Amino acid sequence: MLSRDDIKEFMGELEEYNSLETTHMKKFLTENLKHIIEETSTAVYRDRRGNKLSPAALRSVAVAASKTLMDMYPVKEAQVSKLNIEGGGGNGIVFNVIVPESKPKENETD
């Protein structure tokens, strides 16, 4: 059956449809993840008594969504910055930021 031209054509159409569906799903997921990151990174929620809730849980959702986006769109090694986000073994998240040293100006003294 696979040697028939009409079957080959139909199989090609199915592959093309699958490719379009995958592209659409990736775009849909990207937009939703961006929305989740934006909302959870700045939102402030209150309980029923009006007390502010800890933002830690929301921020962890933002980090998880960011990591998912990074998995969907891998960054080339040349574009990697010196920011590491590491899990602390259940102790929270550790941010290691490496900032380049600025050279002192000639008229500055210690």
JSON list of C-alpha atoms in Angstrom, two decimals, residues 50-96:
[
{"chain": "A", "resi": 50, "resn": "GLY", "atom": "CA", "xyz": [-7.19, 40.67, 53.70]},
{"chain": "A", "resi": 51, "resn": "ASN", "atom": "CA", "xyz": [-3.76, 39.55, 54.89]},
{"chain": "A", "resi": 52, "resn": "LYS", "atom": "CA", "xyz": [-1.06, 39.44, 52.26]},
{"chain": "A", "resi": 53, "resn": "LEU", "atom": "CA", "xyz": [-0.02, 35.94, 51.27]},
{"chain": "A", "resi": 54, "resn": "SER", "atom": "CA", "xyz": [3.63, 35.01, 50.94]},
{"chain": "A", "resi": 55, "resn": "PRO", "atom": "CA", "xyz": [4.81, 35.54, 47.37]},
{"chain": "A", "resi": 56, "resn": "ALA", "atom": "CA", "xyz": [7.22, 32.58, 47.55]},
{"chain": "A", "resi": 57, "resn": "ALA", "atom": "CA", "xyz": [4.82, 30.06, 46.02]},
{"chain": "A", "resi": 58, "resn": "LEU", "atom": "CA", "xyz": [3.95, 32.41, 43.18]},
{"chain": "A", "resi": 59, "resn": "ARG", "atom": "CA", "xyz": [7.58, 33.18, 42.46]},
{"chain": "A", "resi": 60, "resn": "SER", "atom": "CA", "xyz": [8.37, 29.47, 42.29]},
{"chain": "A", "resi": 61, "resn": "VAL", "atom": "CA", "xyz": [5.63, 29.11, 39.67]},
{"chain": "A", "resi": 62, "resn": "ALA", "atom": "CA", "xyz": [7.25, 31.93, 37.68]},
{"chain": "A", "resi": 63, "resn": "VAL", "atom": "CA", "xyz": [10.64, 30.19, 37.89]},
{"chain": "A", "resi": 64, "resn": "ALA", "atom": "CA", "xyz": [9.14, 26.85, 36.81]},
{"chain": "A", "resi": 65, "resn": "ALA", "atom": "CA", "xyz": [7.42, 28.51, 33.84]},
{"chain": "A", "resi": 66, "resn": "SER", "atom": "CA", "xyz": [10.70, 30.20, 32.88]},
{"chain": "A", "resi": 67, "resn": "LYS", "atom": "CA", "xyz": [12.55, 26.89, 33.00]},
{"chain": "A", "resi": 68, "resn": "THR", "atom": "CA", "xyz": [9.87, 25.32, 30.79]},
{"chain": "A", "resi": 69, "resn": "LEU", "atom": "CA", "xyz": [10.30, 28.13, 28.24]},
{"chain": "A", "resi": 70, "resn": "MET", "atom": "CA", "xyz": [14.05, 27.61, 28.34]},
{"chain": "A", "resi": 71, "resn": "ASP", "atom": "CA", "xyz": [13.51, 23.92, 27.59]},
{"chain": "A", "resi": 72, "resn": "MET", "atom": "CA", "xyz": [11.24, 24.82, 24.66]},
{"chain": "A", "resi": 73, "resn": "TYR", "atom": "CA", "xyz": [13.67, 27.39, 23.28]},
{"chain": "A", "resi": 74, "resn": "PRO", "atom": "CA", "xyz": [17.21, 26.32, 24.18]},
{"chain": "A", "resi": 75, "resn": "VAL", "atom": "CA", "xyz": [19.77, 29.09, 24.42]},
{"chain": "A", "resi": 76, "resn": "LYS", "atom": "CA", "xyz": [22.95, 28.66, 22.43]},
{"chain": "A", "resi": 77, "resn": "GLU", "atom": "CA", "xyz": [26.09, 28.49, 24.55]},
{"chain": "A", "resi": 78, "resn": "ALA", "atom": "CA", "xyz": [27.37, 31.80, 23.18]},
{"chain": "A", "resi": 79, "resn": "GLN", "atom": "CA", "xyz": [24.25, 33.53, 24.54]},
{"chain": "A", "resi": 80, "resn": "VAL", "atom": "CA", "xyz": [24.43, 32.09, 28.06]},
{"chain": "A", "resi": 81, "resn": "SER", "atom": "CA", "xyz": [24.80, 34.73, 30.74]},
{"chain": "A", "resi": 82, "resn": "LYS", "atom": "CA", "xyz": [26.46, 34.26, 34.10]},
{"chain": "A", "resi": 83, "resn": "LEU", "atom": "CA", "xyz": [23.18, 33.84, 36.00]},
{"chain": "A", "resi": 84, "resn": "ASN", "atom": "CA", "xyz": [22.61, 30.47, 37.64]},
{"chain": "A", "resi": 85, "resn": "ILE", "atom": "CA", "xyz": [19.28, 29.39, 39.09]},
{"chain": "A", "resi": 86, "resn": "GLU", "atom": "CA", "xyz": [19.74, 26.32, 41.20]},
{"chain": "A", "resi": 87, "resn": "GLY", "atom": "CA", "xyz": [17.45, 24.39, 43.47]},
{"chain": "A", "resi": 88, "resn": "GLY", "atom": "CA", "xyz": [18.70, 24.26, 47.03]},
{"chain": "A", "resi": 89, "resn": "GLY", "atom": "CA", "xyz": [17.59, 20.71, 47.74]},
{"chain": "A", "resi": 90, "resn": "GLY", "atom": "CA", "xyz": [14.24, 21.86, 49.08]},
{"chain": "A", "resi": 91, "resn": "ASN", "atom": "CA", "xyz": [15.78, 24.85, 50.86]},
{"chain": "A", "resi": 92, "resn": "GLY", "atom": "CA", "xyz": [14.64, 27.38, 48.27]},
{"chain": "A", "resi": 93, "resn": "ILE", "atom": "CA", "xyz": [16.32, 28.87, 45.25]},
{"chain": "A", "resi": 94, "resn": "VAL", "atom": "CA", "xyz": [19.84, 30.30, 45.12]},
{"chain": "A", "resi": 95, "resn": "PHE", "atom": "CA", "xyz": [20.66, 33.05, 42.64]},
{"chain": "A", "resi": 96, "resn": "ASN", "atom": "CA", "xyz": [24.34, 33.41, 41.77]}
]
